[in-house]
CSV table of N, CA and C in Angstrom, one decimal:
chain,number,residue,atom,x,y,z
A,210,MET,N,-11.2,100.1,45.6
A,210,MET,CA,-11.4,101.1,46.2
A,210,MET,C,-13.0,101.3,46.9
A,211,THR,N,-13.9,100.5,46.2
A,211,THR,CA,-15.4,100.3,46.7
A,211,THR,C,-15.5,100.2,48.0
A,212,GLY,N,-16.3,101.0,48.7
A,212,GLY,CA,-16.4,100.9,50.0
A,212,GLY,C,-15.4,101.4,50.8
A,213,SER,N,-14.5,102.1,50.6
A,213,SER,CA,-13.2,102.6,51.2
A,213,SER,C,-13.9,103.9,51.8
A,214,SER,N,-13.2,104.1,53.0
A,214,SER,CA,-13.6,105.5,53.5
A,214,SER,C,-12.3,106.8,53.2
A,215,VAL,N,-12.8,107.8,53.0
A,215,VAL,CA,-11.6,108.8,52.7
A,215,VAL,C,-12.3,110.3,53.3
A,216,VAL,N,-11.4,110.9,53.9
A,216,VAL,CA,-11.7,112.3,54.6
A,216,VAL,C,-11.5,113.0,53.1
A,217,VAL,N,-12.7,113.9,53.1
A,217,VAL,CA,-12.7,114.9,51.8
A,217,VAL,C,-12.5,116.2,52.4
A,218,ASP,N,-11.7,117.0,51.4
A,218,ASP,CA,-11.0,118.1,51.7
A,218,ASP,C,-12.1,119.0,50.9
A,219,THR,N,-11.9,120.6,51.4
A,219,THR,CA,-13.1,121.3,50.5
A,219,THR,C,-12.5,121.6,49.2
A,220,SER,N,-11.4,121.3,49.0
A,220,SER,CA,-10.9,121.6,47.6
A,220,SER,C,-11.4,120.7,46.6
A,221,ILE,N,-11.5,119.2,47.1
A,221,ILE,CA,-12.5,118.4,46.2
A,221,ILE,C,-13.9,118.9,45.6
A,222,TYR,N,-14.4,119.4,46.6
A,222,TYR,CA,-15.8,119.8,46.3
A,222,TYR,C,-15.8,121.0,45.4
A,223,ILE,N,-14.9,122.0,45.9
A,223,ILE,CA,-14.9,123.0,45.2
A,223,ILE,C,-14.7,122.9,43.6
A,224,ASP,N,-13.8,122.0,43.5
A,224,ASP,CA,-13.5,121.5,41.9
A,224,ASP,C,-14.6,120.9,41.2
A,225,PHE,N,-15.2,120.3,42.0
A,225,PHE,CA,-16.7,119.7,41.2
A,225,PHE,C,-17.6,120.6,41.1
A,226,LEU,N,-17.9,121.6,42.1
A,226,LEU,CA,-18.7,122.5,41.9
A,226,LEU,C,-19.0,123.8,40.8
A,227,ARG,N,-17.2,123.9,40.4
A,227,ARG,CA,-16.9,124.8,39.4
A,227,ARG,C,-17.0,124.0,37.9
A,228,THR,N,-16.8,122.8,37.9
A,228,THR,CA,-16.8,122.1,36.4
A,228,THR,C,-18.2,121.2,36.3
A,229,TYR,N,-18.8,120.5,37.4
A,229,TYR,CA,-19.6,119.5,37.4
A,229,TYR,C,-19.2,118.5,36.2
A,230,SER,N,-17.8,118.1,36.6
A,230,SER,CA,-17.2,116.9,35.5
A,230,SER,C,-17.4,115.6,36.2
A,231,ASN,N,-17.9,114.8,35.1
A,231,ASN,CA,-17.7,113.4,35.9
A,231,ASN,C,-16.1,112.9,35.8
A,232,ASN,N,-15.3,113.9,35.3
A,232,ASN,CA,-13.9,113.5,35.5
A,232,ASN,C,-13.3,114.0,36.8
A,233,SER,N,-14.0,114.8,37.4
A,233,SER,CA,-13.3,115.3,38.6
A,233,SER,C,-13.5,114.3,39.7
A,234,ILE,N,-12.3,114.5,40.5
A,234,ILE,CA,-12.1,113.7,41.6
A,234,ILE,C,-13.2,113.1,42.5
A,235,TYR,N,-14.3,114.3,42.6
A,235,TYR,CA,-15.2,113.8,43.6
A,235,TYR,C,-16.0,113.0,42.7
A,236,ALA,N,-16.3,113.1,41.6
A,236,ALA,CA,-17.2,112.0,40.6
A,236,ALA,C,-16.5,110.7,40.5
A,237,LYS,N,-15.2,110.8,40.4
A,237,LYS,CA,-14.6,109.4,40.4
A,237,LYS,C,-14.9,108.7,41.6
A,238,LEU,N,-14.5,109.3,42.9
A,238,LEU,CA,-14.6,108.8,44.2
A,238,LEU,C,-16.0,108.2,44.6
A,239,LEU,N,-16.9,109.0,44.0
A,239,LEU,CA,-18.5,108.6,44.1
A,239,LEU,C,-18.8,107.2,43.2
A,240,GLN,N,-18.1,107.3,41.9
A,240,GLN,CA,-18.3,106.4,40.9
A,240,GLN,C,-17.6,104.9,41.6
A,241,ASN,N,-16.7,105.2,42.3
A,241,ASN,CA,-16.0,104.1,42.7
A,241,ASN,C,-16.3,103.5,44.1
A,242,GLY,N,-17.5,104.0,44.6
A,242,GLY,CA,-17.9,103.4,45.9
A,242,GLY,C,-17.1,104.1,47.2
A,243,ALA,N,-16.5,105.2,46.9
A,243,ALA,CA,-16.0,105.6,48.5
A,243,ALA,C,-17.0,106.2,49.3
A,244,SER,N,-16.5,106.1,50.5
A,244,SER,CA,-17.5,106.7,51.6
A,244,SER,C,-16.7,108.0,52.2
A,245,PHE,N,-17.5,108.9,51.9
A,245,PHE,CA,-17.1,110.5,52.2
A,245,PHE,C,-17.1,110.6,53.6
A,246,ILE,N,-16.2,111.2,54.2
A,246,ILE,CA,-16.3,111.8,55.7
A,246,ILE,C,-15.8,113.3,55.5
A,247,ILE,N,-16.5,114.1,56.0
A,247,ILE,CA,-16.0,115.6,56.3
A,247,ILE,C,-16.2,115.9,57.8
A,248,SER,N,-15.6,117.0,58.0
A,248,SER,CA,-15.6,117.8,59.4
A,248,SER,C,-16.4,119.0,58.8
A,249,SER,N,-17.1,119.5,60.2
A,249,SER,CA,-17.9,120.7,60.0
A,249,SER,C,-17.1,121.6,59.4
A,250,ILE,N,-15.9,121.7,59.6
A,250,ILE,CA,-15.3,122.9,58.8
A,250,ILE,C,-15.2,122.9,57.3
A,251,THR,N,-15.5,121.7,56.6
A,251,THR,CA,-15.8,121.6,55.1
A,251,THR,C,-17.1,122.5,54.8
A,252,THR,N,-18.0,122.2,55.6
A,252,THR,CA,-19.3,122.9,55.3
A,252,THR,C,-19.1,124.1,55.7
A,253,LEU,N,-18.6,124.7,56.6
A,253,LEU,CA,-18.4,126.1,56.7
A,253,LEU,C,-17.5,126.7,55.6
A,254,GLU,N,-16.6,126.2,55.2
A,254,GLU,CA,-15.6,126.7,54.1
A,254,GLU,C,-16.6,126.6,52.6
A,255,LEU,N,-17.4,125.9,52.5
A,255,LEU,CA,-18.2,125.8,51.5
A,255,LEU,C,-19.3,126.6,51.3
A,256,TYR,N,-20.0,127.1,52.3
A,256,TYR,CA,-21.1,128.1,52.7
A,256,TYR,C,-20.3,129.5,52.7
A,257,ALA,N,-19.2,129.4,53.1
A,257,ALA,CA,-18.3,131.0,53.2
A,257,ALA,C,-18.1,131.4,51.8
A,258,GLY,N,-18.0,130.6,50.8
A,258,GLY,CA,-17.4,131.1,49.3
A,258,GLY,C,-18.6,132.0,48.8
A,259,LYS,N,-18.1,133.1,47.9
A,259,LYS,CA,-18.7,134.0,47.2
A,259,LYS,C,-20.0,133.2,46.5
A,260,SER,N,-19.8,132.3,46.0
A,260,SER,CA,-20.8,131.7,45.0
A,260,SER,C,-21.9,131.0,45.7
A,261,ALA,N,-21.6,130.8,47.2
A,261,ALA,CA,-22.7,130.2,47.8
A,261,ALA,C,-23.8,131.1,48.2
A,262,GLN,N,-23.6,132.5,47.7
A,262,GLN,CA,-24.7,133.4,47.9
A,262,GLN,C,-25.9,133.3,47.0
A,263,ASN,N,-25.5,132.4,45.8
A,263,ASN,CA,-26.5,131.8,44.9
A,263,ASN,C,-27.2,130.8,45.6
A,264,PRO,N,-28.7,131.1,45.6
A,264,PRO,CA,-29.3,129.8,46.0
A,264,PRO,C,-29.2,128.5,45.3
A,265,ALA,N,-29.2,128.5,44.0
A,265,ALA,CA,-28.7,127.2,43.2
A,265,ALA,C,-27.4,126.6,43.8
A,266,ILE,N,-26.6,127.5,44.0
A,266,ILE,CA,-25.2,126.8,44.6
A,266,ILE,C,-25.5,126.0,45.8
A,267,GLN,N,-26.4,127.0,46.6
A,267,GLN,CA,-26.6,126.5,48.3
A,267,GLN,C,-27.2,125.1,48.2
A,268,LYS,N,-28.3,125.0,46.8
A,268,LYS,CA,-28.8,123.8,46.9
A,268,LYS,C,-27.8,122.6,46.4
A,269,ASP,N,-27.0,123.0,45.5
A,269,ASP,CA,-26.0,121.9,44.9
A,269,ASP,C,-25.0,121.7,46.3
A,270,ILE,N,-24.4,122.5,47.1
A,270,ILE,CA,-24.0,122.2,48.0
A,270,ILE,C,-24.5,121.3,49.1
A,271,SER,N,-25.8,121.6,49.6
A,271,SER,CA,-26.6,120.6,50.2
A,271,SER,C,-26.6,119.3,49.7
A,272,GLN,N,-26.9,119.1,48.6
A,272,GLN,CA,-27.0,117.8,47.9
A,272,GLN,C,-25.7,117.0,48.0
A,273,LEU,N,-24.6,117.8,47.6
A,273,LEU,CA,-23.3,117.3,47.6
A,273,LEU,C,-22.9,116.5,49.1
A,274,LEU,N,-23.2,117.4,49.9
A,274,LEU,CA,-22.9,117.2,51.6
A,274,LEU,C,-23.8,115.9,52.1
A,275,GLN,N,-24.9,115.7,51.7
A,275,GLN,CA,-25.8,114.7,52.1
A,275,GLN,C,-25.0,113.3,51.6
A,276,SER,N,-24.1,113.2,50.8
A,276,SER,CA,-23.5,111.6,51.0
A,276,SER,C,-22.6,111.6,51.6
A,277,ALA,N,-22.2,112.5,52.3
A,277,ALA,CA,-20.9,112.4,53.2
A,277,ALA,C,-21.5,112.3,54.8
A,278,ARG,N,-20.5,111.8,55.5
A,278,ARG,CA,-20.9,111.6,56.9
A,278,ARG,C,-20.0,112.7,57.8
A,279,LEU,N,-20.9,113.7,58.2
A,279,LEU,CA,-20.4,114.6,58.8
A,279,LEU,C,-19.9,114.4,60.4
A,280,LEU,N,-18.5,114.5,60.8
A,280,LEU,CA,-18.3,114.4,62.0
A,280,LEU,C,-17.8,115.9,62.6
A,281,PRO,N,-18.6,116.1,63.6
A,281,PRO,CA,-18.4,117.6,64.1
A,281,PRO,C,-17.2,117.8,64.7
A,282,LEU,N,-16.7,119.1,65.0
A,282,LEU,CA,-15.3,119.5,65.9
A,282,LEU,C,-15.9,119.2,67.2
A,283,SER,N,-15.6,118.0,68.0
A,283,SER,CA,-15.5,118.0,69.2
A,283,SER,C,-14.6,118.6,69.9
A,284,HIS,N,-14.3,118.9,71.4
A,284,HIS,CA,-13.4,119.3,72.1
A,284,HIS,C,-12.3,118.7,72.1
A,285,ALA,N,-12.1,117.1,71.8
A,285,ALA,CA,-10.8,116.6,71.7
A,285,ALA,C,-10.5,116.8,70.0
A,286,ARG,N,-11.2,116.7,69.2
A,286,ARG,CA,-10.6,117.1,67.8
A,286,ARG,C,-10.0,118.4,67.7
A,287,ALA,N,-10.6,119.6,68.6
A,287,ALA,CA,-10.3,120.7,68.4
A,287,ALA,C,-8.8,120.8,69.2
A,288,VAL,N,-8.7,120.3,70.4
A,288,VAL,CA,-7.3,119.9,70.8
A,288,VAL,C,-6.3,119.6,70.0
A,289,ASP,N,-6.6,118.4,69.2
A,289,ASP,CA,-5.8,117.6,68.5
A,289,ASP,C,-5.6,118.7,67.2
A,290,ALA,N,-6.5,119.3,66.6
A,290,ALA,CA,-6.3,120.2,65.5
A,290,ALA,C,-5.1,121.5,65.9
A,291,GLY,N,-5.5,121.7,66.9
A,291,GLY,CA,-4.6,123.0,67.6
A,291,GLY,C,-3.3,122.5,67.7
A,292,LEU,N,-2.9,121.6,68.4
A,292,LEU,CA,-1.5,120.9,68.4
A,292,LEU,C,-1.2,120.5,67.1
A,293,LEU,N,-1.8,120.3,66.1
A,293,LEU,CA,-1.3,120.0,64.6
A,293,LEU,C,-0.9,121.2,64.1
A,294,ARG,N,-1.6,122.2,64.2
A,294,ARG,CA,-1.3,123.7,63.5
A,294,ARG,C,-0.2,124.2,64.4
A,295,SER,N,0.2,124.0,65.5
A,295,SER,CA,1.4,124.5,66.3
A,295,SER,C,2.5,123.8,65.6
A,296,ARG,N,2.3,122.5,65.6
A,296,ARG,CA,3.5,121.7,65.3
A,296,ARG,C,3.9,121.8,63.8
A,297,CYS,N,2.9,122.1,63.1
A,297,CYS,CA,3.2,121.7,61.4
A,297,CYS,C,3.1,123.3,60.7
A,298,GLY,N,2.3,124.1,61.4
A,298,GLY,CA,2.0,125.3,60.4
A,298,GLY,C,1.3,125.7,59.7
A,299,LEU,N,-0.2,124.6,60.0
A,299,LEU,CA,-1.1,124.5,59.2
A,299,LEU,C,-2.2,125.7,59.3
A,300,ASP,N,-2.8,126.2,58.6
A,300,ASP,CA,-4.0,126.9,59.0
A,300,ASP,C,-5.2,126.4,59.7
A,301,VAL,N,-5.6,127.0,60.3
A,301,VAL,CA,-6.7,126.3,61.1
A,301,VAL,C,-7.6,125.3,60.4
A,302,PRO,N,-8.3,125.5,59.2
A,302,PRO,CA,-9.5,124.7,58.6
A,302,PRO,C,-8.3,123.5,58.2
A,303,ASN,N,-7.3,123.7,57.8
A,303,ASN,CA,-6.6,122.4,57.2
A,303,ASN,C,-6.0,121.6,58.5
A,304,ALA,N,-5.9,122.3,59.6
A,304,ALA,CA,-5.2,121.1,60.6
A,304,ALA,C,-6.7,120.6,61.5
A,305,VAL,N,-7.7,121.2,61.0
A,305,VAL,CA,-9.1,120.4,61.6
A,305,VAL,C,-9.0,119.2,60.6
A,306,ILE,N,-9.0,119.5,59.6
A,306,ILE,CA,-9.4,118.4,58.5
A,306,ILE,C,-8.2,117.4,58.4
A,307,ALA,N,-7.1,117.7,58.6
A,307,ALA,CA,-5.9,116.7,58.9
A,307,ALA,C,-6.1,116.1,59.8
A,308,SER,N,-6.5,116.6,61.2
A,308,SER,CA,-6.5,115.9,62.2
A,308,SER,C,-7.6,114.7,62.4
A,309,LEU,N,-8.6,114.9,61.4
A,309,LEU,CA,-9.7,114.3,61.3
A,309,LEU,C,-9.2,112.8,60.7
A,310,ALA,N,-8.4,113.1,59.7
A,310,ALA,CA,-7.8,111.7,58.8
A,310,ALA,C,-6.9,111.3,59.7
A,311,LEU,N,-6.0,112.0,60.4
A,311,LEU,CA,-5.3,111.0,61.1
A,311,LEU,C,-6.0,110.3,62.6
A,312,GLU,N,-7.1,111.0,63.1
A,312,GLU,CA,-7.6,110.4,64.0
A,312,GLU,C,-8.6,109.1,63.6
A,313,LEU,N,-8.8,109.3,62.4
A,313,LEU,CA,-9.6,107.8,61.8
A,313,LEU,C,-8.7,106.8,61.1
A,314,LYS,N,-7.5,107.4,60.9
A,314,LYS,CA,-6.3,106.5,60.5
A,314,LYS,C,-6.9,106.2,58.6
A,315,ILE,N,-7.4,107.2,58.0
A,315,ILE,CA,-7.8,107.2,56.5
A,315,ILE,C,-7.4,108.0,55.9
A,316,PRO,N,-7.1,107.8,54.6
A,316,PRO,CA,-6.6,108.9,53.6
A,316,PRO,C,-7.1,110.2,53.6
A,317,LEU,N,-6.6,111.3,53.5
A,317,LEU,CA,-7.1,112.8,53.0
A,317,LEU,C,-7.2,113.0,51.4
A,318,ALA,N,-8.4,113.0,50.8
A,318,ALA,CA,-8.4,113.4,49.4
A,318,ALA,C,-8.3,115.0,49.3
A,319,THR,N,-7.3,115.4,48.6
A,319,THR,CA,-7.1,116.9,48.5
A,319,THR,C,-6.7,117.6,47.2
A,320,LEU,N,-6.8,118.5,46.7
A,320,LEU,CA,-6.3,119.1,45.7
A,320,LEU,C,-5.1,119.8,46.0
A,321,ASN,N,-4.9,120.0,47.2
A,321,ASN,CA,-3.9,120.8,48.0
A,321,ASN,C,-2.8,120.2,48.9
A,322,THR,N,-2.2,119.3,48.0
A,322,THR,CA,-1.1,118.3,48.8
A,322,THR,C,0.0,119.1,49.5
A,323,LYS,N,0.4,120.0,48.9
A,323,LYS,CA,1.3,121.0,49.5
A,323,LYS,C,1.0,121.4,51.0
A,324,HIS,N,0.0,121.6,51.2
A,324,HIS,CA,-0.7,122.3,52.4
A,324,HIS,C,-0.6,121.4,53.4
A,325,PHE,N,-0.4,119.9,53.0
A,325,PHE,CA,-0.5,118.9,53.7
A,325,PHE,C,0.5,117.9,54.2
A,326,GLN,N,1.6,118.2,53.2
A,326,GLN,CA,2.8,117.4,53.0
A,326,GLN,C,3.6,117.2,54.1
A,327,ASP,N,3.7,118.1,54.9
A,327,ASP,CA,4.5,117.9,56.2
A,327,ASP,C,4.0,117.3,57.5
A,328,VAL,N,2.8,116.7,57.3
A,328,VAL,CA,2.2,116.5,58.4
A,328,VAL,C,2.5,115.1,58.6
A,329,PRO,N,3.1,114.8,59.8
A,329,PRO,CA,3.8,113.3,60.0
A,329,PRO,C,2.4,112.4,59.9
A,330,GLY,N,2.5,111.2,59.3
A,330,GLY,CA,1.6,110.0,59.6
A,330,GLY,C,0.2,110.4,58.5
A,331,LEU,N,0.2,111.7,58.1
A,331,LEU,CA,-0.9,111.8,57.5
A,331,LEU,C,-0.8,111.3,56.0
A,332,GLN,N,-2.0,110.0,55.6
A,332,GLN,CA,-2.1,109.8,54.2
A,332,GLN,C,-2.8,110.4,53.6
A,333,LEU,N,-2.2,110.9,52.4
A,333,LEU,CA,-2.7,111.5,51.2
A,333,LEU,C,-3.2,110.5,50.1
A,334,PHE,N,-4.4,110.9,49.8
A,334,PHE,CA,-5.1,109.9,48.7
A,334,PHE,C,-4.6,110.2,47.5
A,335,ASP,N,-3.9,108.9,46.9
A,335,ASP,CA,-3.5,109.1,45.4
A,335,ASP,C,-4.5,109.0,44.6
A,336,HIS,N,-5.3,110.2,44.1
A,336,HIS,CA,-6.4,110.2,43.1
A,336,HIS,C,-6.2,109.6,42.0
A,337,THR,N,-4.7,109.7,41.4
A,337,THR,CA,-4.2,109.1,40.2
A,337,THR,C,-4.6,107.9,40.1
A,338,LEU,N,-4.8,107.0,41.0
A,338,LEU,CA,-5.1,105.5,41.1
A,338,LEU,C,-6.5,105.3,40.5
A,339,LEU,N,-7.5,106.1,40.5
A,339,LEU,CA,-8.9,106.1,40.0
A,339,LEU,C,-8.8,106.0,38.6
A,340,PRO,N,-9.5,104.8,38.1
A,340,PRO,CA,-9.9,104.9,36.9
A,340,PRO,C,-10.4,105.9,36.2
A,341,GLU,N,-9.9,106.3,34.9
A,341,GLU,CA,-10.7,107.3,34.4
A,341,GLU,C,-12.1,106.8,33.9
A,342,ARG,N,-13.0,107.7,33.8
A,342,ARG,CA,-14.3,107.5,33.4
A,342,ARG,C,-14.4,107.2,31.7
A,343,ALA,N,-14.9,106.2,31.6
A,343,ALA,CA,-15.0,105.8,30.0
A,343,ALA,C,-15.9,107.0,29.5
A,344,VAL,N,-15.5,107.4,28.1
A,344,VAL,CA,-16.2,108.3,27.5
A,344,VAL,C,-17.7,107.8,26.9
A,345,GLU,N,-18.6,108.3,26.9
A,345,GLU,CA,-20.0,107.7,26.7
A,345,GLU,C,-20.5,108.1,25.4
């Protein structure tokens, strides 16, 4: 997995922010050298959460997102996401995130696989293939 790119859904970040666990999917991806790609919608969703009212959480979110490559929502991406939403019934944030993974032809890492399972051509990242972190 070293050096592989993956689009990271908001759920992966939320899980880590709740637990700060080295066994979270976020931590395992990081430990295995994955390159994180996110949509601007992921940033919006993270800062829209109630816990983001806490300045310490805002700082944590900011630090987490520094390791990701942010691809903004361009006009073309917005069109693709809108069409995907209409075809697959996704909500708008998930349509934006899924369309980014489809455009880049790379897997999407998410804890909400049910939300994305009906998107044709979308490759979901199988986090069960990540090695368990050794207990120290």
